[in-house]
Amino acid sequence: MRDFLPAEKARRERVLAVIRERYRAHGFDEIETPVMEEYGRLHSGMGGDNEKLAYNVLKRGLDAEAVVGATIGDGPVDIGALADLGLRYDLTVPLARFYASHRAELPTVFRAVQIAPVWRAERPQKGRYRQFVQCDIDIIGDASARAEAELAIATLDTLDALGLDGGRIRINDRRALEWMLDSFGFDAAERPGVLITIDKLDKIGPDGVAAELRDRDATPGAIDAFEAFLRRPQTMEYNAYGERQIRKALPVGVPDDIVEHLVGIGRTVGAARPGDGEVPLVFDAFLVRGMGYYTGTILELAHPSVDYSLGGGGRYDGMIGRFLGQDVPAVGFSIGFERIVDLLDAAADAGSRAVVLVHDRDVPAHELLALKARLVAEGARVRLETRTKNLKALLERAAADGYTSFATVSAGSSAELELKPLS
């Protein structure tokens, strides 16, 4: 968890303002949910490994007997007997609860924005924060490929608006993964572990995947079939997106409805972002993503400037039914705000006026504040600083805080203000 100095806080707010404006332009409405949810909701089995990283909140009024009763014995500690609330580890579980609670007040197809902090008990290391901001957009109530396409278009447009054009979205479908593993002969019970291994393909390669699957004691014949598929000759081009690419990347016989859904996403995204005719999607038959609640399409945002993802999401049609009692289609996408803000230039917005007025100690307060009010009314951001012996250090600090110009003010001189650039 981190503190943010003024310049960094200002940069974060500028990025958030762009994200909010773009999402709003695409028809998404912002909501807000509490930072805590009921323990049972956060530990329903839908959050994958994130459930293990949840910060739990002890019940109020626990006595020593209750604590001892939950912690003694040979089995694991019964956390559910001690905690009834927890800090949210993502924004999707709270959204599902929100929608179930307010469905009658919302449109049939609801497009939601959530931009808020979440908490995970991560091990402290570079790029891993225990409190961080997520920027989520979700569409609830639309099972068609249009929903995924809307998310992809809004996300890529937002990335462009931030100056990170050239982004692409890797795409797969959990149903295709399940069908592929079944076609190779993996049992249903071993598939979750197999998917964990497949997710490492980029890092450990086909040999490493096959070796780890054998270490897991997965079905031997299925491993052989999968390894042979990984080593098949690659004759197609992967810089296109369409039915041919998808079918060539999967074993023969993939269900038509899965392919048609993926093709429909690409057709819609391509029509909305014509550019040079290239669809900014890349089908990846081995894209897994670890969230346990994904039921269909899975998405991951890539950019050529970095070798890690800048966000991701997918379809989670089964989650809202846990709270509502009937299934409702839902799909979402989350931009990795912390990663994106680190990629952007720290300079102030182009064209902004941010002025430091360096004044002598004897300048009357009413003159200073009248001058400041005049500049503020003209659209400038203004800071007052008393002149010091080390003027250079004062101006360097102001520049680091995002100020672009300065002027010196002496008693009676405010009418002849001369602005000078800080850089």
XYZ file of C-alpha atoms in Angstrom:
423
model
C 0.000 0.000 0.000
C 1.401 3.353 -0.999
C 1.294 7.092 -0.376
C 1.192 9.391 -3.417
C 2.927 12.759 -3.516
C 1.067 15.648 -5.215
C 2.643 15.241 -8.682
C 1.951 11.509 -8.797
C -1.579 11.958 -7.476
C -2.238 14.600 -10.146
C -0.937 12.289 -12.878
C -3.159 9.448 -11.664
C -6.195 11.731 -11.635
C -5.464 12.898 -15.197
C -5.338 9.293 -16.383
C -8.526 8.432 -14.496
C -10.293 11.436 -16.039
C -9.454 10.191 -19.550
C -10.622 6.664 -18.718
C -13.892 7.907 -17.225
C -14.572 10.220 -20.176
C -13.986 7.490 -22.770
C -16.075 4.904 -20.950
C -18.894 7.402 -20.548
C -18.696 8.213 -24.262
C -19.271 4.521 -25.004
C -22.475 4.451 -22.934
C -21.223 2.973 -19.659
C -22.670 4.360 -16.403
C -20.544 4.591 -13.264
C -21.643 2.930 -10.044
C -20.094 2.594 -6.604
C -20.150 -0.371 -4.236
C -18.927 -0.766 -0.618
C -15.313 -1.728 0.007
C -16.494 -4.729 2.060
C -18.699 -7.660 1.121
C -20.058 -10.570 3.113
C -17.496 -13.299 3.785
C -19.637 -15.947 2.094
C -19.827 -13.977 -1.147
C -16.077 -13.410 -1.283
C -15.408 -17.103 -0.589
C -18.039 -18.700 -2.812
C -15.476 -20.506 -4.965
C -15.917 -18.082 -7.866
C -12.846 -15.908 -7.229
C -10.130 -18.467 -7.918
C -6.809 -17.907 -6.180
C -7.833 -14.367 -5.254
C -10.030 -15.791 -2.510
C -6.868 -16.959 -0.759
C -5.574 -13.363 -0.815
C -8.682 -11.772 0.708
C -8.401 -9.612 3.814
C -11.061 -10.883 6.213
C -12.744 -8.789 8.909
C -13.337 -10.316 12.334
C -16.870 -10.427 13.694
C -17.595 -7.785 16.265
C -17.842 -8.889 19.892
C -15.936 -12.180 19.587
C -15.030 -13.650 22.964
C -12.135 -15.928 23.843
C -14.318 -19.032 23.721
C -15.364 -18.350 20.124
C -11.766 -17.790 19.016
C -10.524 -20.936 20.721
C -13.396 -22.976 19.280
C -12.494 -21.949 15.749
C -8.758 -22.543 16.086
C -8.312 -25.735 18.114
C -8.413 -29.232 16.706
C -6.527 -31.108 14.015
C -8.213 -29.511 11.020
C -7.652 -26.083 9.438
C -8.774 -22.939 11.203
C -12.447 -22.174 10.555
C -12.070 -18.595 9.292
C -15.778 -18.419 8.512
C -16.542 -18.798 12.220
C -14.366 -15.765 13.007
C -15.065 -13.423 10.074
C -18.319 -12.279 8.520
C -16.974 -9.593 6.171
C -13.949 -9.031 3.948
C -12.329 -6.351 1.807
C -13.174 -6.846 -1.875
C -10.372 -8.439 -3.917
C -11.923 -7.450 -7.244
C -14.924 -5.482 -8.521
C -16.765 -8.307 -10.264
C -18.142 -10.075 -7.190
C -19.501 -6.756 -5.792
C -21.054 -5.971 -9.211
C -22.862 -9.314 -9.290
C -24.296 -8.643 -5.828
C -25.161 -5.047 -6.843
C -27.047 -6.196 -9.936
C -28.960 -8.869 -8.014
C -29.995 -6.224 -5.459
C -31.005 -3.494 -7.935
C -32.093 -5.352 -11.060
C -35.589 -3.814 -11.102
C -34.083 -0.308 -11.190
C -31.617 -1.009 -14.024
C -31.928 -1.272 -17.839
C -32.471 -4.680 -19.422
C -28.907 -4.493 -20.741
C -26.830 -2.703 -18.115
C -23.441 -1.205 -18.966
C -21.525 -0.462 -15.786
C -18.270 1.311 -14.930
C -16.499 0.779 -11.622
C -13.249 2.576 -10.822
C -12.151 1.904 -7.277
C -9.470 0.351 -5.047
C -9.350 -3.361 -4.242
C -7.219 -5.253 -1.718
C -5.228 -8.478 -1.910
C -2.746 -9.865 0.594
C 0.058 -10.089 -1.978
C 3.688 -10.661 -1.070
C 5.433 -7.281 -1.354
C 7.410 -7.149 -4.603
C 7.821 -4.993 -7.683
C 4.511 -4.465 -9.423
C 2.507 -6.291 -6.755
C 0.464 -4.024 -4.511
C -1.837 -4.889 -1.632
C -4.083 -1.956 -2.520
C -4.543 -0.975 -6.149
C -7.118 0.610 -8.451
C -9.169 -1.405 -10.910
C -11.043 0.159 -13.847
C -13.838 -2.212 -14.837
C -16.472 -2.053 -17.541
C -19.161 -4.743 -17.628
C -22.223 -5.530 -19.728
C -24.978 -7.504 -18.021
C -27.965 -8.927 -19.888
C -26.464 -9.465 -23.363
C -25.344 -12.972 -24.365
C -24.411 -12.017 -27.928
C -20.959 -11.360 -29.373
C -21.876 -7.662 -29.503
C -21.211 -7.368 -25.761
C -17.606 -8.572 -26.024
C -17.116 -6.361 -29.071
C -18.388 -3.293 -27.193
C -15.931 -3.965 -24.369
C -13.039 -4.444 -26.785
C -13.860 -1.289 -28.758
C -14.230 0.871 -25.627
C -11.000 -0.508 -24.152
C -8.923 0.048 -27.298
C -10.393 3.535 -27.730
C -9.448 4.359 -24.144
C -5.917 3.111 -24.702
C -5.659 5.304 -27.822
C -6.931 8.335 -25.894
C -4.170 7.775 -23.332
C -1.563 7.870 -26.099
C -0.972 4.099 -26.103
C -2.228 3.366 -29.596
C -1.307 0.058 -31.193
C -2.937 -2.099 -28.531
C -4.345 -5.508 -29.378
C -6.593 -7.930 -27.549
C -5.769 -11.620 -27.238
C -8.932 -13.684 -27.202
C -9.997 -17.247 -26.470
C -13.038 -19.078 -25.125
C -13.176 -21.262 -22.020
C -15.600 -23.539 -23.849
C -12.977 -24.087 -26.557
C -10.376 -24.918 -23.903
C -12.691 -27.406 -22.205
C -13.618 -28.997 -25.536
C -9.946 -29.218 -26.558
C -8.902 -30.914 -23.306
C -11.839 -33.326 -23.605
C -10.852 -34.148 -27.200
C -7.333 -35.004 -26.040
C -8.734 -37.292 -23.325
C -8.168 -35.375 -20.084
C -10.672 -36.259 -17.361
C -12.936 -33.483 -16.095
C -11.456 -33.702 -12.592
C -7.892 -33.077 -13.787
C -8.655 -30.215 -16.195
C -8.312 -27.342 -13.688
C -4.735 -28.432 -12.962
C -4.050 -28.971 -16.654
C -5.197 -25.420 -17.390
C -2.801 -24.072 -14.765
C 0.037 -25.798 -16.609
C -1.129 -24.682 -20.054
C -1.141 -21.095 -18.789
C 2.663 -21.408 -18.462
C 3.183 -22.333 -22.127
C 4.759 -18.972 -23.038
C 7.290 -19.334 -20.215
C 8.226 -23.030 -20.220
C 7.415 -24.101 -23.801
C 5.917 -27.398 -25.058
C 8.616 -29.531 -23.383
C 8.022 -27.881 -20.029
C 4.248 -28.207 -20.336
C 4.456 -31.902 -21.193
C 6.909 -32.553 -18.346
C 4.754 -30.742 -15.793
C 1.622 -32.566 -16.932
C 3.434 -35.866 -16.405
C 4.496 -34.685 -12.951
C 0.824 -34.015 -12.256
C 0.065 -37.632 -13.190
C -2.394 -36.506 -15.841
C -3.806 -39.090 -18.253
C -0.759 -40.345 -20.242
C -2.545 -40.747 -23.571
C -4.039 -37.260 -23.257
C -0.588 -35.788 -22.607
C 0.790 -37.520 -25.713
C -2.088 -36.226 -27.845
C -1.687 -32.695 -26.484
C 2.096 -32.728 -26.984
C 1.658 -33.876 -30.578
C -0.804 -31.046 -31.162
C 1.624 -28.492 -29.738
C 4.354 -29.729 -32.092
C 2.211 -29.806 -35.234
C 3.552 -27.860 -38.252
C 2.479 -24.219 -38.169
C 1.616 -23.212 -41.722
C -0.842 -20.385 -41.121
C -0.339 -16.684 -40.501
C -1.236 -15.490 -37.046
C -1.531 -11.788 -37.906
C -5.095 -12.215 -39.181
C -8.311 -12.825 -37.292
C -11.185 -14.844 -38.627
C -12.787 -18.262 -38.942
C -9.849 -19.833 -40.792
C -7.350 -18.727 -38.167
C -9.511 -19.927 -35.280
C -10.192 -23.353 -36.768
C -6.530 -23.878 -37.740
C -5.433 -23.032 -34.186
C -7.714 -25.678 -32.638
C -8.099 -29.438 -33.132
C -10.440 -30.533 -35.906
C -14.102 -30.620 -34.898
C -14.362 -27.575 -32.649
C -18.087 -26.771 -32.168
C -19.437 -24.296 -34.710
C -21.260 -22.142 -32.150
C -17.991 -21.332 -30.340
C -16.258 -20.365 -33.588
C -19.236 -18.310 -34.750
C -19.265 -16.367 -31.461
C -15.553 -15.558 -31.764
C -15.858 -14.625 -35.434
C -18.799 -12.354 -34.622
C -16.696 -10.451 -32.100
C -13.975 -9.870 -34.677
C -16.416 -8.805 -37.397
C -17.997 -6.202 -35.104
C -14.712 -4.859 -33.759
C -13.324 -4.602 -37.290
C -16.351 -2.635 -38.484
C -16.072 -0.163 -35.591
C -12.280 0.254 -35.898
C -11.649 0.051 -39.659
C -8.165 1.624 -39.680
C -6.116 -0.186 -42.300
C -8.497 -3.133 -42.337
C -6.650 -5.174 -39.693
C -8.773 -6.375 -36.784
C -6.901 -5.618 -33.510
C -7.665 -9.088 -32.125
C -5.384 -12.113 -31.879
C -6.845 -15.567 -31.289
C -4.794 -17.524 -28.750
C -5.954 -21.115 -28.258
C -3.919 -21.387 -25.039
C -4.994 -18.168 -23.329
C -6.356 -19.319 -19.965
C -6.627 -16.505 -17.370
C -7.052 -17.754 -13.854
C -10.427 -16.476 -12.682
C -12.652 -19.407 -11.802
C -15.884 -17.663 -12.769
C -15.186 -17.331 -16.528
C -17.629 -19.393 -18.585
C -16.987 -18.303 -22.195
C -14.935 -15.640 -23.954
C -11.705 -14.598 -22.235
C -9.778 -11.461 -23.178
C -6.346 -9.989 -22.475
C -5.027 -6.545 -23.430
C -1.540 -6.411 -24.979
C 0.639 -3.513 -26.096
C 3.879 -3.669 -28.127
C 5.762 -1.515 -25.597
C 5.616 -4.182 -22.848
C 5.766 -7.961 -22.609
C 2.993 -8.264 -20.005
C -0.754 -7.735 -20.216
C -2.360 -4.361 -19.490
C -5.733 -5.786 -18.526
C -8.157 -8.559 -19.191
C -11.572 -9.998 -18.628
C -14.125 -12.424 -19.868
C -17.656 -13.774 -19.773
C -19.020 -14.907 -16.403
C -22.584 -15.971 -17.137
C -22.866 -18.123 -14.006
C -21.964 -15.648 -11.287
C -25.030 -13.434 -10.997
C -27.244 -16.503 -10.777
C -25.515 -17.337 -7.492
C -27.089 -14.209 -6.000
C -30.264 -13.827 -8.087
C -31.467 -17.397 -8.408
C -31.570 -17.247 -12.213
C -28.748 -16.997 -14.711
C -28.069 -13.648 -16.372
C -25.411 -13.269 -19.111
C -22.515 -11.014 -18.113
C -19.099 -10.081 -19.484
C -16.485 -7.623 -18.246
C -13.081 -6.119 -18.942
C -10.651 -4.530 -16.494
C -7.845 -2.134 -17.451
C -4.689 -2.569 -15.371
C -4.600 1.018 -14.134
C -1.397 0.720 -12.082
C 0.514 -0.717 -15.031
C -0.858 1.805 -17.504
C -0.174 4.863 -15.357
C 3.472 3.781 -15.070
C 3.784 3.781 -18.877
C 2.538 7.315 -19.387
C 4.527 10.531 -19.479
C 4.585 12.245 -16.101
C 4.415 15.722 -17.651
C 1.414 17.959 -17.112
C -1.371 17.974 -19.677
C -0.389 19.728 -22.876
C -1.592 23.310 -22.936
C -2.328 23.524 -19.205
C -1.412 26.701 -17.291
C 0.154 26.073 -13.918
C 1.797 29.150 -12.408
C 3.990 29.659 -9.348
C 3.946 33.193 -7.951
C 7.213 33.742 -6.077
C 6.596 36.762 -3.849
C 8.610 38.914 -1.476
C 7.703 38.709 2.185
C 6.419 42.285 2.271
C 3.780 41.856 -0.452
C 0.383 42.472 1.197
C -1.873 39.428 1.389
C -4.757 41.213 -0.352
C -2.554 41.975 -3.396
C -1.348 38.365 -3.625
C -4.781 36.807 -3.316
C -6.341 39.278 -5.748
C -3.625 38.401 -8.292
C -4.106 34.694 -7.668
C -7.897 35.022 -8.088
C -7.409 36.820 -11.410
C -5.190 34.043 -12.783
C -7.488 31.319 -11.503
C -10.438 33.011 -13.209
C -8.437 32.872 -16.460
C -8.133 29.089 -16.103
C -4.697 28.784 -14.482
C -3.632 26.647 -11.549
C -1.755 28.891 -9.117
C 0.592 28.284 -6.187
C 1.976 31.001 -3.900
C 5.580 30.621 -2.741
C 7.590 32.983 -0.543
C 10.935 33.848 -2.146
C 13.876 31.959 -0.631
C 17.632 32.313 -1.009
C 17.759 29.107 -3.047
C 15.301 30.091 -5.772
C 16.560 27.339 -8.077
C 15.559 24.579 -5.647
C 12.133 26.151 -5.149
C 11.486 26.272 -8.904
C 12.771 22.731 -9.442
C 10.342 21.459 -6.832
C 7.484 23.361 -8.494
C 8.384 21.895 -11.892
C 8.402 18.405 -10.378
C 4.881 19.098 -9.095
C 3.660 19.891 -12.598
C 3.923 23.680 -12.717
C 4.893 25.116 -16.093
C 5.698 28.809 -15.447
C 6.508 31.284 -12.695
C 6.531 35.004 -11.989
C 8.132 37.082 -9.261
C 5.930 39.486 -7.338
C 7.074 42.521 -5.356
C 4.916 44.965 -3.427
C 2.943 47.067 -5.886
C 4.217 45.144 -8.970
C 1.317 42.788 -9.554
C 0.012 44.822 -12.491
C 3.188 44.121 -14.492
C 3.259 40.362 -14.116
C 5.863 38.640 -16.335
C 5.428 34.877 -16.690
C 8.545 32.821 -17.451
C 8.718 29.098 -18.337
C 10.023 26.749 -15.660
C 11.841 24.537 -18.133
